[in-house]
Amino acid sequence: MIILGIESSCDETAVGIVQDGRVLLSNVVASSMELHAKYGGVIPEIAARSHIEAIIPTLQQSLQDAGLGWDDIDGIAVTQGAGLGGSLLVGVMAARTLAITKQKPLYPINHVEAHLYVNFITESRIAAIKPRHAQPGFPILGIIVSGGHSQLVLFKNHFDYTLLGQTQDDAIGEAFDKVAKIIGMPYPGGINVSRLAEQGDARKYKLPKAKMTGKYDFSFSGIKTAVLRLGQELVGKDHSLPSFELPGLLNDTQKANIAASFQRTACEIIADKALLAYEEFSPRSIIIGGGVAANGELRKQLAERLPIPIEYPSLKLCGDNGAMVATLGCYKAMLGATPADPYTLESAPNLSM
Ligand code: KG4
Ligand code: ZN
């Protein structure tokens, strides 16, 4: 079963090809990130236009890398949501067109679920991408930490899962990006905050962890505001100081200490709840997906606190990619999911798990 997966939910146009839900054959990612950097965040119209330019070359490159033609492809999987409306539309329309013209079954994919499914890849034909040693065993505790989502999910089996909890406001990646802006780090914020944090004292400032009604719910909006207030206080100003003036007033040591203290606390918020869920549900394995899965501090804390080790996807598979969409598509196809109608499939920007 060879599935081609198309991802276009945000600023990456990506096409991956995966066999039998475990063998990675190709993974091509074209990013428009540089175009957004000067605006300090993703501009939806620019992202959508970039997808239109990139989708055909990315498809061709992915097939070429895998050494395959359309006759070898058994089905097409595409991110249906969640994501930016205009961006999703490009991938979905490309997938619909291909499903019709190449006569392939079409599988709509939930982006967030797909982030977890890269963990089923255990063989790779791409030298730069090391696969996991073994597939995770059910029941699985899934931790999603991306720019748009922060969720804990318990899988009893494929497609049989319970959403334990999720963020009630900002996602953890979004908080990293907003804190980056507050202290004047360039976009993309997450990786830059984590690099700066290496030079800071993670115990310098105490930042708040919100108390939630839902046992497994998260909140990252309060900590982001607390960082802004802390910065204003450190430079001797009150709440009326516009946030864009702050980076020019904070010194490098203060910025590094804020980055490190924020990162420690934000990762603790995830690790606290992951440990609670582990204790309540005793999963056989724990998997993690989404851009923030690349964060070293999060990995360190989870390793120190969780009783079972986590095997991580390759860094290249933590962020948005087509292989994750193809992998989940394989399971849909192999387990007999009904394909979508290629004449009517709509994107779903607010799709949730
Ligand atoms: O999964 P992803 O590529 O896109 C979404 O589905 O949202 O995640 C992107 C998020 C961004 O917020 C980015 O800043 C964050 O992941 N991120 C990181 C790191 N690398 C990416 N956050 C913290 N540390 C990192 N090393
Ligand atoms: Zn994502």
CSV table of N, CA and C in Angstrom, one decimal, residues 141 271 274-279 282-284 286 301-310:
chain,number,residue,atom,x,y,z
A,141,LEU,N,-0.3,7.0,24.7
A,141,LEU,CA,-0.5,8.4,25.1
A,141,LEU,C,0.1,9.3,24.1
A,271,ALA,N,4.8,18.7,30.8
A,271,ALA,CA,5.3,17.5,31.5
A,271,ALA,C,4.4,17.2,32.7
A,274,ALA,N,1.4,15.4,31.3
A,274,ALA,CA,1.7,14.1,30.7
A,274,ALA,C,2.0,13.1,31.8
A,275,LEU,N,2.6,13.5,32.9
A,275,LEU,CA,2.9,12.6,34.0
A,275,LEU,C,1.6,12.1,34.6
A,276,LEU,N,0.7,13.1,34.9
A,276,LEU,CA,-0.7,12.8,35.4
A,276,LEU,C,-1.4,11.7,34.6
A,277,ALA,N,-1.4,12.0,33.3
A,277,ALA,CA,-2.0,11.1,32.3
A,277,ALA,C,-1.4,9.7,32.3
A,278,TYR,N,-0.1,9.7,32.4
A,278,TYR,CA,0.7,8.4,32.5
A,278,TYR,C,0.2,7.6,33.7
A,279,GLU,N,0.1,8.3,34.8
A,279,GLU,CA,-0.2,7.7,36.1
A,279,GLU,C,-1.6,7.1,36.1
A,282,SER,N,-1.7,4.4,32.5
A,282,SER,CA,-0.6,3.4,32.2
A,282,SER,C,-0.5,3.0,30.8
A,283,PRO,N,-0.2,4.0,29.8
A,283,PRO,CA,-0.1,3.6,28.4
A,283,PRO,C,1.2,2.7,28.2
A,284,ARG,N,1.1,1.9,27.2
A,284,ARG,CA,2.3,1.1,26.8
A,284,ARG,C,3.4,2.0,26.2
A,286,ILE,N,4.4,6.3,24.8
A,286,ILE,CA,4.1,7.7,24.7
A,286,ILE,C,4.7,8.2,23.4
A,301,GLN,N,12.9,17.3,30.1
A,301,GLN,CA,12.0,17.2,31.2
A,301,GLN,C,11.1,15.9,31.1
A,302,LEU,N,10.7,15.6,29.9
A,302,LEU,CA,9.9,14.4,29.8
A,302,LEU,C,10.7,13.2,30.1
A,303,ALA,N,12.0,13.2,29.7
A,303,ALA,CA,12.8,12.0,30.0
A,303,ALA,C,13.1,11.9,31.5
A,304,GLU,N,13.2,13.0,32.2
A,304,GLU,CA,13.5,13.0,33.7
A,304,GLU,C,12.2,12.5,34.4
A,305,ARG,N,11.0,12.9,33.9
A,305,ARG,CA,9.8,12.7,34.8
A,305,ARG,C,9.0,11.5,34.4
A,306,LEU,N,9.0,11.1,33.1
A,306,LEU,CA,8.1,10.0,32.7
A,306,LEU,C,8.8,8.7,32.9
A,307,PRO,N,8.1,7.7,33.5
A,307,PRO,CA,8.8,6.4,33.8
A,307,PRO,C,9.2,5.6,32.5
A,308,ILE,N,8.6,5.9,31.4
A,308,ILE,CA,9.0,5.1,30.2
A,308,ILE,C,9.6,6.1,29.2
A,309,PRO,N,10.6,5.6,28.4
A,309,PRO,CA,11.3,6.5,27.5
A,309,PRO,C,10.4,6.8,26.3
A,310,ILE,N,10.6,8.0,25.7
A,310,ILE,CA,9.9,8.4,24.5
A,310,ILE,C,10.9,8.3,23.4
